PDB file of C-alpha atoms and ligand atoms in Angstrom:
ATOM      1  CA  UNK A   1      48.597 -31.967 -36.897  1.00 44.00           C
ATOM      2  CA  UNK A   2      50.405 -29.701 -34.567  1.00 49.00           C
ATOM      3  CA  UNK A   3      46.852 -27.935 -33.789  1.00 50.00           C
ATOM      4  CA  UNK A   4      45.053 -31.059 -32.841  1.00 49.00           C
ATOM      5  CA  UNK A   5      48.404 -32.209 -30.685  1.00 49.00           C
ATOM      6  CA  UNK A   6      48.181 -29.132 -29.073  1.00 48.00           C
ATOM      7  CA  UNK A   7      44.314 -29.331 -28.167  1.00 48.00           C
ATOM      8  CA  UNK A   8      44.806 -32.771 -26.651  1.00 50.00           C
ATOM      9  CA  UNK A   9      47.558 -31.415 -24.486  1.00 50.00           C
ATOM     10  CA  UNK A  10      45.213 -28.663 -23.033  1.00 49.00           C
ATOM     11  CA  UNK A  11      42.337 -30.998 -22.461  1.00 48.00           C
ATOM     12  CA  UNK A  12      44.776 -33.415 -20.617  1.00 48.00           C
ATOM     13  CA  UNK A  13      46.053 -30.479 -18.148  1.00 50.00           C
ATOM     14  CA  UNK A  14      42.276 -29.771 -17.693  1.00 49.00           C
ATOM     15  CA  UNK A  15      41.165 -33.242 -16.307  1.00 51.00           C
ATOM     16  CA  UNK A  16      43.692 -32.810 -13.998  1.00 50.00           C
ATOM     17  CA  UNK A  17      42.030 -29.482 -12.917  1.00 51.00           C
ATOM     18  CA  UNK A  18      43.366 -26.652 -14.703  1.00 50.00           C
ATOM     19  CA  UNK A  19      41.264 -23.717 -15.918  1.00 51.00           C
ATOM     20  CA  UNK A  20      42.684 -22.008 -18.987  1.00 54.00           C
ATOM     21  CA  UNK A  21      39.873 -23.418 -20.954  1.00 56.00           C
ATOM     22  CA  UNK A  22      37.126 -22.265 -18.650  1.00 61.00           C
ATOM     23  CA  UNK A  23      35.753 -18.661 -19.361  1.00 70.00           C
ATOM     24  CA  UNK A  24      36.841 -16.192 -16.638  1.00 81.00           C
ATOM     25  CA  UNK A  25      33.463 -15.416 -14.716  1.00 85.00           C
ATOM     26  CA  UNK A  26      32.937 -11.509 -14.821  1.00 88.00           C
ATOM     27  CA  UNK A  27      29.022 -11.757 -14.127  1.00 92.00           C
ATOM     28  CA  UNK A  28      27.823 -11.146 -10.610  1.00 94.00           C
ATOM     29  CA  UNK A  29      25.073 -13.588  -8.959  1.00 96.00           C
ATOM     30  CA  UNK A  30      21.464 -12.604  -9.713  1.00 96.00           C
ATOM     31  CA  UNK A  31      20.441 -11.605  -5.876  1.00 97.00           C
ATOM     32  CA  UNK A  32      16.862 -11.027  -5.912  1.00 97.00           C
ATOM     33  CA  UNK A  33      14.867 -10.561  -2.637  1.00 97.00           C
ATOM     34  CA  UNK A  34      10.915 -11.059  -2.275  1.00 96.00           C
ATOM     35  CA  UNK A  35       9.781  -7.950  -1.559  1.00 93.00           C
ATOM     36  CA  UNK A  36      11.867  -4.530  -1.201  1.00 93.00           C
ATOM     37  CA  UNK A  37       9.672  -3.195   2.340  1.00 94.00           C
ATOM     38  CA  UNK A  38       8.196  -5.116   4.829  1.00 95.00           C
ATOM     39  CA  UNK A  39       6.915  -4.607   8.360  1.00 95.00           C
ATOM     40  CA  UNK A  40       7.776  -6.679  11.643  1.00 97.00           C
ATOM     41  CA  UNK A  41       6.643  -6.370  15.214  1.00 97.00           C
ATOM     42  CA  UNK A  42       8.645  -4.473  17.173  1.00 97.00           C
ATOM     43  CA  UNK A  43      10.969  -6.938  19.412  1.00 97.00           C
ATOM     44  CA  UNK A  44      10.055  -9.484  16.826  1.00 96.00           C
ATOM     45  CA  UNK A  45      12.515 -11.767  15.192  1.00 95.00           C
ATOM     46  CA  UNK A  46      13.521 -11.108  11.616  1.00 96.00           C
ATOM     47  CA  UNK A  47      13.799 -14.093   9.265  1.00 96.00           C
ATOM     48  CA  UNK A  48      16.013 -12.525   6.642  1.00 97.00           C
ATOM     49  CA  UNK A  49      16.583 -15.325   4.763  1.00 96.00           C
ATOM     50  CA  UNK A  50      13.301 -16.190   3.949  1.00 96.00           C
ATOM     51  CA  UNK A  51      13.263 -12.527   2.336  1.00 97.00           C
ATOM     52  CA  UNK A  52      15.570 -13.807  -0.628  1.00 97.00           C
ATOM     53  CA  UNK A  53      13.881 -14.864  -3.729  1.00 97.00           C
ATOM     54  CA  UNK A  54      16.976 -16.042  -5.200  1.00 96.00           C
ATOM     55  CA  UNK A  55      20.793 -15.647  -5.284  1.00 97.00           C
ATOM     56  CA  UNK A  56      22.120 -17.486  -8.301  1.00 96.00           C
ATOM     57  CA  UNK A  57      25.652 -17.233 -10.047  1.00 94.00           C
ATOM     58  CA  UNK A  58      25.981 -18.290 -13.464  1.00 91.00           C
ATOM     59  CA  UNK A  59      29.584 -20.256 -13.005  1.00 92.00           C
ATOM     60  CA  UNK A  60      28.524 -21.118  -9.115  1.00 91.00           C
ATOM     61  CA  UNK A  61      25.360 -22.124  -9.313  1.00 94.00           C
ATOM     62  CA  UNK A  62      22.647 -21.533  -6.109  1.00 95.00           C
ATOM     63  CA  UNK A  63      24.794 -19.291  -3.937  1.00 95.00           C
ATOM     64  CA  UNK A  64      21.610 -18.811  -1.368  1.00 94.00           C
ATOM     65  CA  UNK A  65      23.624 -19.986   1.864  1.00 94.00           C
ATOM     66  CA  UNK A  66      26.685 -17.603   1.239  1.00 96.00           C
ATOM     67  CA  UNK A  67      24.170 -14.420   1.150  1.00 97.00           C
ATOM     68  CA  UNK A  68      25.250 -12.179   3.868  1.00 97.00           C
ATOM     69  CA  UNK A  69      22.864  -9.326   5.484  1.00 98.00           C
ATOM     70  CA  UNK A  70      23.429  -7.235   8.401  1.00 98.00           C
ATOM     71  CA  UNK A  71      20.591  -7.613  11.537  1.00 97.00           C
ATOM     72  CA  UNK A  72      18.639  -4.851  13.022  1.00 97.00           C
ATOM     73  CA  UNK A  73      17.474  -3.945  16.339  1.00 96.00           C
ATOM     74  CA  UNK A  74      14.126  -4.429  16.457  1.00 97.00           C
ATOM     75  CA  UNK A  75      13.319  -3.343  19.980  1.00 96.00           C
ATOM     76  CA  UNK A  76      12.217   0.689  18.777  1.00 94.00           C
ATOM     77  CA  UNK A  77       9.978   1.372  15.821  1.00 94.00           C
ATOM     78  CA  UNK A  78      11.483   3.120  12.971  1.00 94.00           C
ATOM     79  CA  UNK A  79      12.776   2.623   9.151  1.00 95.00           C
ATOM     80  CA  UNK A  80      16.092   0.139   8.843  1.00 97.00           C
ATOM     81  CA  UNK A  81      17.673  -0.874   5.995  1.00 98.00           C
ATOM     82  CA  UNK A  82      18.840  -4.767   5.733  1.00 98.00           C
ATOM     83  CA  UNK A  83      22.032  -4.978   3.124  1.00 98.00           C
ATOM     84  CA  UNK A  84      21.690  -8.286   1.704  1.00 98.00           C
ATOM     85  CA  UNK A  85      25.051  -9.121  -0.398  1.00 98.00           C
ATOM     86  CA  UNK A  86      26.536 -12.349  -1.954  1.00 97.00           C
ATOM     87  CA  UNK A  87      29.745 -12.920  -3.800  1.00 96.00           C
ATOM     88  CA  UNK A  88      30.729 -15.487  -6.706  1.00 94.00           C
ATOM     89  CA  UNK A  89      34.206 -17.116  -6.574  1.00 93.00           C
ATOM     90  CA  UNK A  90      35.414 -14.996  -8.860  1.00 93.00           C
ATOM     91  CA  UNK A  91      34.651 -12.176  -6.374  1.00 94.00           C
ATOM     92  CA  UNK A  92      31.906 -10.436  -8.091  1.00 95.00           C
ATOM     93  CA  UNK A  93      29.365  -9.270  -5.648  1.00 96.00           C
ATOM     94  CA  UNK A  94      25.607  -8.198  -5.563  1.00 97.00           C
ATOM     95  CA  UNK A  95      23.654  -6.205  -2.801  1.00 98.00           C
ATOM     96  CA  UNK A  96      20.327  -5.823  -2.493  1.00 98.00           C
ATOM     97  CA  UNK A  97      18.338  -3.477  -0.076  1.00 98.00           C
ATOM     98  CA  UNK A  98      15.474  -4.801   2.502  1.00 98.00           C
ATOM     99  CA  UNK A  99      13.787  -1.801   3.835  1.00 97.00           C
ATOM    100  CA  UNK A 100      12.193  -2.734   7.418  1.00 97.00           C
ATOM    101  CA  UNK A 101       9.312  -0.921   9.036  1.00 96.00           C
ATOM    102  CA  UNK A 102       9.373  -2.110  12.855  1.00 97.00           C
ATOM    103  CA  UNK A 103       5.879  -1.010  13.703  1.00 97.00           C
ATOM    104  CA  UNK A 104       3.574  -1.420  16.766  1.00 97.00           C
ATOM    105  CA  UNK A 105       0.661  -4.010  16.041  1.00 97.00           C
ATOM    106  CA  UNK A 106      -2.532  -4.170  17.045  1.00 96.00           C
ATOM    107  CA  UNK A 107      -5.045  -6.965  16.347  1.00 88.00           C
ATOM    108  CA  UNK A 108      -6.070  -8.051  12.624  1.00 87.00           C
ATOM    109  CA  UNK A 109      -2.422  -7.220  11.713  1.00 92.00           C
ATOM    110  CA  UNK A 110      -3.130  -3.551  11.900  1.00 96.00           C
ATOM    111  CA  UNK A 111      -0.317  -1.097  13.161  1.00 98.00           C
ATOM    112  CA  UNK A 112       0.041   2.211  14.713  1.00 97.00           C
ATOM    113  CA  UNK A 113       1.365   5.059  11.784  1.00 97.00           C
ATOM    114  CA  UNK A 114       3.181   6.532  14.782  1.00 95.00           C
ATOM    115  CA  UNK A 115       6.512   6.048  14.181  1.00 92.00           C
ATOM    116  CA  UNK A 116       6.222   5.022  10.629  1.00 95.00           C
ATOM    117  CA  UNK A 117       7.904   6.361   8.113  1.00 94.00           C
ATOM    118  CA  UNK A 118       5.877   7.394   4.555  1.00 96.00           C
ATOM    119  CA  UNK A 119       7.193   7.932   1.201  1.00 96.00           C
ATOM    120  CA  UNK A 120       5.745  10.778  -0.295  1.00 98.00           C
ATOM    121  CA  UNK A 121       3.732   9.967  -3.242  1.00 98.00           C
ATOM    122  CA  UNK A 122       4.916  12.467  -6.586  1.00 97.00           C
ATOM    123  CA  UNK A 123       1.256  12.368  -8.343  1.00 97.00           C
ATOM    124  CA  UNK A 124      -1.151  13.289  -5.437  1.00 98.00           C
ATOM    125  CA  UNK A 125      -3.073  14.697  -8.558  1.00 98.00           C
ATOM    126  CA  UNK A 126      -3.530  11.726 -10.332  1.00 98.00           C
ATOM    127  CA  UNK A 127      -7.017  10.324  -9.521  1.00 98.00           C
ATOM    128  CA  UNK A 128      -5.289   6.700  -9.400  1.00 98.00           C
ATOM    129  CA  UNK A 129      -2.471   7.353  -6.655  1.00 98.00           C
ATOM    130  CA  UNK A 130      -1.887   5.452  -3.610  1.00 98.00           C
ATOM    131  CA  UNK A 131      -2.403   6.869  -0.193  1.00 98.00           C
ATOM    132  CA  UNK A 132      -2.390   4.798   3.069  1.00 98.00           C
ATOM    133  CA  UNK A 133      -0.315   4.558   5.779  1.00 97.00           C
ATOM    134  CA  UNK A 134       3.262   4.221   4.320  1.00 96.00           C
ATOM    135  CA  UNK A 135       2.440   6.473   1.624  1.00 97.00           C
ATOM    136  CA  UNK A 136       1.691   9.994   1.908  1.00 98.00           C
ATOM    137  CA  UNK A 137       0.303  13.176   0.387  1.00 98.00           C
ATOM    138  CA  UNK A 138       3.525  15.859  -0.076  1.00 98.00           C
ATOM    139  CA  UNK A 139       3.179  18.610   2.836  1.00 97.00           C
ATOM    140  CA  UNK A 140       1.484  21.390   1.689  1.00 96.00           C
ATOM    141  CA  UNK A 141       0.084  19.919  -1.650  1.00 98.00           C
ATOM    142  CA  UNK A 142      -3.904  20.742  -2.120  1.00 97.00           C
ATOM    143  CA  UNK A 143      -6.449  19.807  -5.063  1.00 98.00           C
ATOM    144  CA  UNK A 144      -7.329  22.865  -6.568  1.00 97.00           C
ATOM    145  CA  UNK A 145     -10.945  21.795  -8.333  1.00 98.00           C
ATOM    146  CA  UNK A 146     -12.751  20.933  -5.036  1.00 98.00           C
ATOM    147  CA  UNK A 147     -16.576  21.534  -5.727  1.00 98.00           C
ATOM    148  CA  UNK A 148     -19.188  21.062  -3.159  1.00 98.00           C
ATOM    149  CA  UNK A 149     -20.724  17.801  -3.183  1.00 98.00           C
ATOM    150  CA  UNK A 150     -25.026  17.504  -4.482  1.00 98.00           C
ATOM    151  CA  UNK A 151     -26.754  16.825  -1.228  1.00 95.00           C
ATOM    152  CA  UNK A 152     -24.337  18.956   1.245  1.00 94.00           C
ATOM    153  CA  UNK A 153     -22.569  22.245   0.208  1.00 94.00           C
ATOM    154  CA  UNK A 154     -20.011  21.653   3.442  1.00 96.00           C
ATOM    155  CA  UNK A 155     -18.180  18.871   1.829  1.00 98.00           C
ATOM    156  CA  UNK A 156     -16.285  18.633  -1.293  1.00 98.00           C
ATOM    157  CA  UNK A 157     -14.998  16.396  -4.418  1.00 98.00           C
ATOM    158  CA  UNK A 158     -12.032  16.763  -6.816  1.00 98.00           C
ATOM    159  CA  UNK A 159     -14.015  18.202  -9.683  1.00 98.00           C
ATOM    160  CA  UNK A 160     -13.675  14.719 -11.374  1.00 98.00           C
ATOM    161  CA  UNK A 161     -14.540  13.191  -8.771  1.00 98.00           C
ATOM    162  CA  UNK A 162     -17.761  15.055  -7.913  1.00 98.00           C
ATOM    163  CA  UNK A 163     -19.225  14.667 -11.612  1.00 98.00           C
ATOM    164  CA  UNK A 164     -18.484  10.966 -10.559  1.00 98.00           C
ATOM    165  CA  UNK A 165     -20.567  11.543  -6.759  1.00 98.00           C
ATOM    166  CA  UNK A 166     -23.206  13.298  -8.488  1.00 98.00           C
ATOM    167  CA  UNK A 167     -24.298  10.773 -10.948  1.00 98.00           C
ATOM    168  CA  UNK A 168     -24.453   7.567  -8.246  1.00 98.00           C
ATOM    169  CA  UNK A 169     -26.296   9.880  -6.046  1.00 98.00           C
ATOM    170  CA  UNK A 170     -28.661  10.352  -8.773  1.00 98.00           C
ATOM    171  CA  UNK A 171     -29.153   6.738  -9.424  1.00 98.00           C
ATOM    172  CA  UNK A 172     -29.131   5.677  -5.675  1.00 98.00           C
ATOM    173  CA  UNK A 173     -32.074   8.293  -5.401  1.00 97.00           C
ATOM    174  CA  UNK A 174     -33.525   6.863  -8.268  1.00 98.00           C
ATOM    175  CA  UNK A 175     -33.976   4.226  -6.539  1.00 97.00           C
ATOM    176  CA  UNK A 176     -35.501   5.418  -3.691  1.00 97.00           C
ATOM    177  CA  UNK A 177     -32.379   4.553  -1.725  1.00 96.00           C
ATOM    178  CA  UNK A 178     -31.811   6.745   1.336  1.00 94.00           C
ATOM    179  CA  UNK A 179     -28.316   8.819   0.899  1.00 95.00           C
ATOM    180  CA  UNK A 180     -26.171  10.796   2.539  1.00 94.00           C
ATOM    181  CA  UNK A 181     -22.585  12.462   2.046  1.00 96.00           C
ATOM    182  CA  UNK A 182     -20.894  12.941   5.730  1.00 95.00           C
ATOM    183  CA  UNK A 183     -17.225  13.786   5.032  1.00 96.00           C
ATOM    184  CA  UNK A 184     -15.403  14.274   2.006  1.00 98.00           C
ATOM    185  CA  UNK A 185     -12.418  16.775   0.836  1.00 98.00           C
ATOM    186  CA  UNK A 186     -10.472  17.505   4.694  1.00 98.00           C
ATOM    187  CA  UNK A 187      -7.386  19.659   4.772  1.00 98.00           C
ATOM    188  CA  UNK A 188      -4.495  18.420   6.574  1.00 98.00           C
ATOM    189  CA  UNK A 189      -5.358  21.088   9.555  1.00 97.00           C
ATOM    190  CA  UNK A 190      -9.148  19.330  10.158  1.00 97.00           C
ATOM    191  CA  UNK A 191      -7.153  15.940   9.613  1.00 98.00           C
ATOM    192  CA  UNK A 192      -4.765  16.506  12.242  1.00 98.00           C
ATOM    193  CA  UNK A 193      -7.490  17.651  14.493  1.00 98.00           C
ATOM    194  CA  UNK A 194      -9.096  14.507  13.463  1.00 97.00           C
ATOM    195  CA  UNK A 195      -6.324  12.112  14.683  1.00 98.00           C
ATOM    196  CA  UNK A 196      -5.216  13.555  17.811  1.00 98.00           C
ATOM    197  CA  UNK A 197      -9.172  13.713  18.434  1.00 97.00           C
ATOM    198  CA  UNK A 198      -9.803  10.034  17.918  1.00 97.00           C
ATOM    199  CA  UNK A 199      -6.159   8.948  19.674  1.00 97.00           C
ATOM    200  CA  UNK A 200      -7.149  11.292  22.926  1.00 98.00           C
ATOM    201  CA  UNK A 201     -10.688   9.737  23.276  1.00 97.00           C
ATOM    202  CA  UNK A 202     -10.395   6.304  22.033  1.00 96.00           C
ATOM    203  CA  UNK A 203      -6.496   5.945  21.746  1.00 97.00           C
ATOM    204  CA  UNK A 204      -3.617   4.318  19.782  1.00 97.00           C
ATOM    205  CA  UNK A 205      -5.715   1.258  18.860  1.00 97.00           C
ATOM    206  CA  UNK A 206      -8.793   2.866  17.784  1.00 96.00           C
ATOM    207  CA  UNK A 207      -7.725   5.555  15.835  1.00 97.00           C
ATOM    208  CA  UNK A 208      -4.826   3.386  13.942  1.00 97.00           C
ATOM    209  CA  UNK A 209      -7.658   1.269  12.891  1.00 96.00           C
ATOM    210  CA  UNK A 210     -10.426   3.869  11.874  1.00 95.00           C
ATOM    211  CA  UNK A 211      -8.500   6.953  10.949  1.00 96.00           C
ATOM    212  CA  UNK A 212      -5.681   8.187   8.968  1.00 97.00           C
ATOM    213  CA  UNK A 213      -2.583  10.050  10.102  1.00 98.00           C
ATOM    214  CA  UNK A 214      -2.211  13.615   8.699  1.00 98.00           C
ATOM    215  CA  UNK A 215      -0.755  13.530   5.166  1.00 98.00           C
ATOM    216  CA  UNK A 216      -1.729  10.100   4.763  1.00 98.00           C
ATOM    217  CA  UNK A 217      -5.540   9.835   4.090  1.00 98.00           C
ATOM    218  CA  UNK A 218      -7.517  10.055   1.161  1.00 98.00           C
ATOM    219  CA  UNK A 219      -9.990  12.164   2.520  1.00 98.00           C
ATOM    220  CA  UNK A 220      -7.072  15.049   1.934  1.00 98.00           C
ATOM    221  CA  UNK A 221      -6.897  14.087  -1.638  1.00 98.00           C
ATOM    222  CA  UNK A 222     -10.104  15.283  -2.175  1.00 98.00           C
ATOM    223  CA  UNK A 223     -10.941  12.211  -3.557  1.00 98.00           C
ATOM    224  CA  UNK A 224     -12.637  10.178  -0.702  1.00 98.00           C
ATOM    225  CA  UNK A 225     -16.204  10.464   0.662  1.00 98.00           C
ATOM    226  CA  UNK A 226     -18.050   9.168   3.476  1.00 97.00           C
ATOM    227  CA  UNK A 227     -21.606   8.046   2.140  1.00 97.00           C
ATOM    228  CA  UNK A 228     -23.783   6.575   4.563  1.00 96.00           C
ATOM    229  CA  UNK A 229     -27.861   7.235   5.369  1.00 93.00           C
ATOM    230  CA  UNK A 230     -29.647  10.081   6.758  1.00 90.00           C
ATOM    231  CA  UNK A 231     -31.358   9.026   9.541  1.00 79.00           C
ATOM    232  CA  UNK A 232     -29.528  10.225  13.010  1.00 72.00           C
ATOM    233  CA  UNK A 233     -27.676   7.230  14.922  1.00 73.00           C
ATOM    234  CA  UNK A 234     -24.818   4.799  13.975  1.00 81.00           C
ATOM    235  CA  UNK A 235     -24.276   6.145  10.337  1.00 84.00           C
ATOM    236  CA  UNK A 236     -20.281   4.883  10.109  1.00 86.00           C
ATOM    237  CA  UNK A 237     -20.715   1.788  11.695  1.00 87.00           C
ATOM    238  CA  UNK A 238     -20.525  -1.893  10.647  1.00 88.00           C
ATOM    239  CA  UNK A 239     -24.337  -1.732   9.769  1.00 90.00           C
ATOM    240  CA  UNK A 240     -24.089   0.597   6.737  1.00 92.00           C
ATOM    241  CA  UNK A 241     -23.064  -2.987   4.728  1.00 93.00           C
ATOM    242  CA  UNK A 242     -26.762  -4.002   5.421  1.00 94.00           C
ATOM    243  CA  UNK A 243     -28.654  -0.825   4.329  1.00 94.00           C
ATOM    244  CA  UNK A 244     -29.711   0.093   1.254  1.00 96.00           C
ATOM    245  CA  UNK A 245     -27.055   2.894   0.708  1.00 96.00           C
ATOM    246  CA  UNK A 246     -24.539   0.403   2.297  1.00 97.00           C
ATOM    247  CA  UNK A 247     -25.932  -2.503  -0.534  1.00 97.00           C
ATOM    248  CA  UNK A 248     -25.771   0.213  -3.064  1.00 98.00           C
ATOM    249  CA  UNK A 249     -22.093   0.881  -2.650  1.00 98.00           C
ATOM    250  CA  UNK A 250     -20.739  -2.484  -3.007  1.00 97.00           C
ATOM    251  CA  UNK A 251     -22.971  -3.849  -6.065  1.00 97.00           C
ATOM    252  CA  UNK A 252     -23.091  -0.551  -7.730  1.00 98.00           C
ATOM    253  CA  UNK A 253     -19.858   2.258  -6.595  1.00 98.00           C
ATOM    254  CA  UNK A 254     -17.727   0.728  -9.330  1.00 98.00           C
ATOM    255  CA  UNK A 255     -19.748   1.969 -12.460  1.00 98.00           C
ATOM    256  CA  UNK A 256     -19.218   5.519 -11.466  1.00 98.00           C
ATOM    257  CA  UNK A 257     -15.327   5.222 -10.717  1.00 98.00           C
ATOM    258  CA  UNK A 258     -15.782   4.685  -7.104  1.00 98.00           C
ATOM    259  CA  UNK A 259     -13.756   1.646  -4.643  1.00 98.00           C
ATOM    260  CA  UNK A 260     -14.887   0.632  -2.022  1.00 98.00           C
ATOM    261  CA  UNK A 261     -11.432   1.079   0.332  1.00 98.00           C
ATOM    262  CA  UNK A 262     -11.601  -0.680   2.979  1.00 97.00           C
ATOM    263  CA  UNK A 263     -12.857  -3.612   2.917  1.00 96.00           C
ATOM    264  CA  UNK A 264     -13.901  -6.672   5.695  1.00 96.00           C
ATOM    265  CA  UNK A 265     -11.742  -9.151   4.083  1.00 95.00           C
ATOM    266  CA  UNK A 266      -8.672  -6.925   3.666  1.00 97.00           C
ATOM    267  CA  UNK A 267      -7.970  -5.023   6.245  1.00 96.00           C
ATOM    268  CA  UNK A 268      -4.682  -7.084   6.813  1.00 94.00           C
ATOM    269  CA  UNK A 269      -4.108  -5.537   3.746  1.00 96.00           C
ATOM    270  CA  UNK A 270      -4.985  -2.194   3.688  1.00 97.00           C
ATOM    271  CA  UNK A 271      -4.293  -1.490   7.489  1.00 97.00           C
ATOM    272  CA  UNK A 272      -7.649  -0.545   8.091  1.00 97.00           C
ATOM    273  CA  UNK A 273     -10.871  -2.092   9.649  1.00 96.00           C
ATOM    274  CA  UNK A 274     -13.645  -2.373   7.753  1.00 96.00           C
ATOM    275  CA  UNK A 275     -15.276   0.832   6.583  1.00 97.00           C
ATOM    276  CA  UNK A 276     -18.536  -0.222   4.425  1.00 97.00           C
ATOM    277  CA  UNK A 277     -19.066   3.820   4.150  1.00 97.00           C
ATOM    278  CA  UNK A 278     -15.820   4.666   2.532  1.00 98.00           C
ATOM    279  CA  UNK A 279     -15.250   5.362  -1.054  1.00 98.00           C
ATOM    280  CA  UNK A 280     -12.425   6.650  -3.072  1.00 98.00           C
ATOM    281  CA  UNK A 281     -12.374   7.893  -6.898  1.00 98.00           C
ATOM    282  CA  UNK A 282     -10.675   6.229  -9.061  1.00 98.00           C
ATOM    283  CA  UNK A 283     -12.514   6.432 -12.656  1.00 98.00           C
ATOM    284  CA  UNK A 284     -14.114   3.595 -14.384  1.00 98.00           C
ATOM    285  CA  UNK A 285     -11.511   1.455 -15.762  1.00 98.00           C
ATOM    286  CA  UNK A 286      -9.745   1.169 -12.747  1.00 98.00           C
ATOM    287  CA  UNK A 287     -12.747   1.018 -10.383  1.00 98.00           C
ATOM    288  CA  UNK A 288     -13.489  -1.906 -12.374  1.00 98.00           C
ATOM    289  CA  UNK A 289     -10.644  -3.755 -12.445  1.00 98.00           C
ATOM    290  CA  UNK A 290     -10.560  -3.553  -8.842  1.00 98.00           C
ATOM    291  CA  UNK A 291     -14.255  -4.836  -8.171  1.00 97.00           C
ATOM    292  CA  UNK A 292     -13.916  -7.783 -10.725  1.00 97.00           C
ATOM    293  CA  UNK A 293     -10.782  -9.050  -9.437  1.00 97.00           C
ATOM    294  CA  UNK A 294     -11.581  -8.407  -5.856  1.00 96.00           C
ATOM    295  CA  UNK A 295      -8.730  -6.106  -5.552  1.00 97.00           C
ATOM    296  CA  UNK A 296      -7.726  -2.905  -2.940  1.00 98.00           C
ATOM    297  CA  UNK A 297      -5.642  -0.565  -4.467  1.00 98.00           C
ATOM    298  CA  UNK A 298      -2.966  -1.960  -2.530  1.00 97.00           C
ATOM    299  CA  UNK A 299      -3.083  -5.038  -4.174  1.00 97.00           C
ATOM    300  CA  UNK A 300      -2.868  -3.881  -7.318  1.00 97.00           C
ATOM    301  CA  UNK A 301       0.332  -1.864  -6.882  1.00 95.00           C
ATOM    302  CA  UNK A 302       1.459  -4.578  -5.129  1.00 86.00           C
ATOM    303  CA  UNK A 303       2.542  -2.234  -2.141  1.00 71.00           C
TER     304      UNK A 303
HETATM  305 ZN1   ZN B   1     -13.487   8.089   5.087  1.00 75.74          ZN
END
């Protein structure tokens, strides 16, 4: 009787507010953001909240409106870091880090990689890895199977990658299709020459959208090829898509391991305009992944 007496006595001092009953709250709010790097204009405004997925305490409920963050200064390009943190009543706290790439834009949401900082990639051999223009190839890191390619002993293919080359080559000729490889394996040297080339004669714009920062293109991987058609005159232009080689490449590049990288509905995505003469190894399975779901590999690392 003395038990029960007791109870009743503690749940009347809790309707009147108390807390000895309720657990004490040692779990900090899930803080989740959307995304953990983003770009933004430079002199653009930052919406940081809508960056937060969610910021939800167990004991306090939605805690979205007490997240704090810090605000950067968006008027140089560069890397910043946004802190996001929130704090329960209990006065356990959760941070999360936004990392901000204010970047120079161009049209078609392309940027300039001057000024951007790249992580460096730790599996440049892996025939799968991700190179574009906020990830890059570590300095001084070279493929050491490069073969020359079937139809033009200056340019070369990863081994792997060349087996791959050699065998839609074959089949594109087997079909009387008119082939030619124009650029594959570059070292960083003929890639820097490359980029300050296409930035002196055609500038920022240009080059941003058609070629790759040193370190950061495929080409260096030794991985990517430019396949396009023999006869002289516009052979990396917008009108590769509608020859046969061009045809070939988008019905066909998959089988043999190949992607084609950037593509005319992506380039949002992949930061690049639309190169129909572009393809990068990959091998099969992921090659076809990629084509059936429509997918750049930027997609599918969700980078
Ligand atoms: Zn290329």
């Amino acid at each position: 009787m003395k038990k029960i007496a007791l109870l009743t006595m503690i749940g009347a001092l809790c309707l009147t507010g108390c807390s000895i009953v309720k657990e004490e709250d040692k779990t900090a709010p899930a803080l989740e953001l959307t995304k953990t790097r983003v770009q933004v204009g430079v002199n653009s405004q930052v919406d940081y909240q809508s960056y937060i997925q969610k910021a939800i305490d167990e004991v306090d409920g939605d805690l979205i409106s007490a997240v704090q963050y810090n605000e950067i200064d968006t008027s140089k390009t560069g890397q910043y870091e946004v802190q996001y943190t929130v704090k329960d009543e209990s006065g356990n706290e959760s941070k999360q880090t936004l990392l901000v790439d204010v970047v120079k834009y161009f049209q078609n949401g392309i940027f300039s990689p001057l000024g951007v900082k790249a992580d460096t990639v730790d599996n440049p051999e892996d025939v799968t890895v991700l190179v574009n223009k906020l990830h890059q190839i570590p300095e001084g890191w070279t493929p050491d199977d490069l073969e020359p390619v079937i139809d033009n002993a200056n340019q070369k293919l990863r081994k792997e990658a060349n087996e791959a080359y050699t065998k839609f080559y074959n089949a594109a000729k087997a079909k009387g299709i008119d082939i030619y490889s124009i650029s594959g394996y570059r070292t960083n040297a003929t890639q820097t020459l490359y980029w300050n080339n296409q930035v002196k004669v055609y500038g920022e714009e240009y080059a941003s959208q058609y070629s790759a920062y040193p370190g950061r293109s495929e080409h260096q991987l030794g991985l990517a090829i430019d396949v396009s058609y023999t006869t002289q005159g516009d052979r990396l232009s917008e009108k590769v898509a509608d020859s046969a080689i061009g045809k070939f490449i988008i019905s066909d590049a998959y089988k043999y391991g190949f992607t084609l990288r950037y593509k005319k509905d992506k380039v949002a995505i992949t930061n690049y305009g639309y190169e129909p003469w572009h393809i990068r190894y990959v091998g099969i399975d992921l090659a076809t992944k990629l084509h059936d779901q429509n997918l750049t590999l930027e997609e599918y690392y969700k980078q």
